[in-house]
Short mmCIF file of C-alpha atoms in Angstrom, two decimals:
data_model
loop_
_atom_site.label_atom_id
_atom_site.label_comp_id
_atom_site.label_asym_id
_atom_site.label_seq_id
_atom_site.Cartn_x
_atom_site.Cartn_y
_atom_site.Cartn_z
CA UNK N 1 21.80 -2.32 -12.51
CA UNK N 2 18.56 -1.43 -10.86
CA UNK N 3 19.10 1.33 -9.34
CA UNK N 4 22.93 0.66 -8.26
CA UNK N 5 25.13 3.43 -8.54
CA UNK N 6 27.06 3.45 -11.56
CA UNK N 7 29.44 6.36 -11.56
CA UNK N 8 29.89 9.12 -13.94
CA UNK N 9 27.97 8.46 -17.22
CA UNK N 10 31.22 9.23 -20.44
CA UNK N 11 29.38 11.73 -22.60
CA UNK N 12 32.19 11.52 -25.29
CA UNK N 13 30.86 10.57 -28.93
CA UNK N 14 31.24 6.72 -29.61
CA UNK N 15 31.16 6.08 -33.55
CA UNK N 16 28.69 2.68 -33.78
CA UNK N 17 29.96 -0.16 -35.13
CA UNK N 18 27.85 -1.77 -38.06
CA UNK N 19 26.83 -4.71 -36.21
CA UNK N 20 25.89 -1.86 -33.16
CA UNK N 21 23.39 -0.40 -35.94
CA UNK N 22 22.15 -3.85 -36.93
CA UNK N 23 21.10 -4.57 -33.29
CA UNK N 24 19.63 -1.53 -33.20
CA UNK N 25 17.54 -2.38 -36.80
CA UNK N 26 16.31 -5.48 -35.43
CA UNK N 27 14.74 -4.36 -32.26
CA UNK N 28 13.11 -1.91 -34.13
CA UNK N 29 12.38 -4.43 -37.09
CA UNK N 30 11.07 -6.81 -34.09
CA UNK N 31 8.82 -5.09 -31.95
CA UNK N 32 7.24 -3.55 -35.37
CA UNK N 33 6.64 -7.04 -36.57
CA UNK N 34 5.24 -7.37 -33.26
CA UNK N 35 7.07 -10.75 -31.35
CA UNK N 36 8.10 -8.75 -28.59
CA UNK N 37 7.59 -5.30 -26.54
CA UNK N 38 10.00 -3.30 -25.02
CA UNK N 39 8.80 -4.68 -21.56
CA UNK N 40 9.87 -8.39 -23.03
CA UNK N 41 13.26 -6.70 -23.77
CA UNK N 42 13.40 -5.50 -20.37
CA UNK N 43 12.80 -8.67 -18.79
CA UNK N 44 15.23 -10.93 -20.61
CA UNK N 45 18.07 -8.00 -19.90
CA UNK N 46 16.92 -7.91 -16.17
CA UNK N 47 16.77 -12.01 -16.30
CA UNK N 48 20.89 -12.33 -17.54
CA UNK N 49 21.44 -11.01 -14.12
CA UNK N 50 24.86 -9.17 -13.01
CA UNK N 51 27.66 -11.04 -14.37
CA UNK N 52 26.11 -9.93 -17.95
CA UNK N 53 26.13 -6.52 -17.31
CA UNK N 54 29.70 -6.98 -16.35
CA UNK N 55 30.97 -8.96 -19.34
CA UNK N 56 28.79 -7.82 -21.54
CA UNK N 57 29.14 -4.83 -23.58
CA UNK N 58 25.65 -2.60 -23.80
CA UNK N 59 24.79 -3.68 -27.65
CA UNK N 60 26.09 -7.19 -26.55
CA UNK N 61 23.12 -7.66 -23.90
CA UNK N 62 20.73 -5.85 -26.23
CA UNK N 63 21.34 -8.89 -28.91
CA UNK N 64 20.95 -11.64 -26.69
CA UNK N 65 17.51 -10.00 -25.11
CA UNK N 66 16.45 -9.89 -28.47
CA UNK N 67 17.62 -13.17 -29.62
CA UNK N 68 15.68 -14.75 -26.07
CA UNK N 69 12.24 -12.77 -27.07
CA UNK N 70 12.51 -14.45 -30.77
CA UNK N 71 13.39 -17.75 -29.53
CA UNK N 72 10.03 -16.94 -27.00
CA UNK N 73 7.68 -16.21 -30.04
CA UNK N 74 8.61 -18.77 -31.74
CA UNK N 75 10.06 -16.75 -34.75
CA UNK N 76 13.25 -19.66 -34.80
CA UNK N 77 14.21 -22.29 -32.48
CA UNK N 78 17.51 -22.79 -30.58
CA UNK N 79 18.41 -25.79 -32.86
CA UNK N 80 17.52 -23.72 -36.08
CA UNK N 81 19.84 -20.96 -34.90
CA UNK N 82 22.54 -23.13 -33.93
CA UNK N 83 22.52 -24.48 -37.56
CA UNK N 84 22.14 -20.69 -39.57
CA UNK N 85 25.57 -19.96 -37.00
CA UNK N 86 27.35 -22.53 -38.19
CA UNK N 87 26.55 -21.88 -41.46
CA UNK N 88 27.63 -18.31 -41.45
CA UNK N 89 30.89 -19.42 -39.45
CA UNK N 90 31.52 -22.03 -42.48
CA UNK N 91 31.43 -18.87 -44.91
CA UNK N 92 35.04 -17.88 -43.16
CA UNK N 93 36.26 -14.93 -41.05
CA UNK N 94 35.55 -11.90 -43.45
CA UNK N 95 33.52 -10.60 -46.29
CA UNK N 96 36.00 -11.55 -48.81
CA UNK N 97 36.33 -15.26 -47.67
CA UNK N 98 32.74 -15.39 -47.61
CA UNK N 99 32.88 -14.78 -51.28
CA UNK N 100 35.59 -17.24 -52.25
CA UNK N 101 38.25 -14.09 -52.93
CA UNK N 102 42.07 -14.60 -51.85
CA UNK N 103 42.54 -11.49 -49.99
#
């Protein structure tokens, strides 16, 4: 955080999980499209304070910086997003539920 020491950075390979990559696609999608910078990312990380970078797992605090800068331009509201989540909770727990197939 900030300057804090942080200890020895792991330089072992770490094999992205496919919501890891989707984070990834939306910043990139969202800063193209234009409703935030990299300086809005910045700030909403730096705004979560500690307690996020302690709980929080580095694609974990990327979402929700992401998530505050769309909610900020306007792209969806708080109340819309709420809804879409509950949606996509309703579908069930994996792809296959989702679909309506017994697994």
């Amino acid at each position: 955080m900030g300057g804090a020491a942080a200890g020895a950075v792991p330089m072992d390979g770490h094999d992205f999980a496919l919501w890891e990559k989707r984070v990834d696609a939306l910043m990139i999608l969202g800063s193209g499209k234009g409703h935030f910078t990299v300086d809005g990312l910045r700030r909403a990380l730096e705004d979560m304070g500690e307690p996020a970078f302690e709980s929080m797992s580095y694609y974990e605090r990327w979402i929700a910086a992401i998530n505050q800068n769309l909610i900020e331009a306007g792209v969806y509201s708080l109340e819309e997003l709420g809804e879409k989540m509950a949606e996509v909770d309703a579908r069930g727990e994996t792809y296959a539920a989702a679909q309506g197939i017994s697994e």
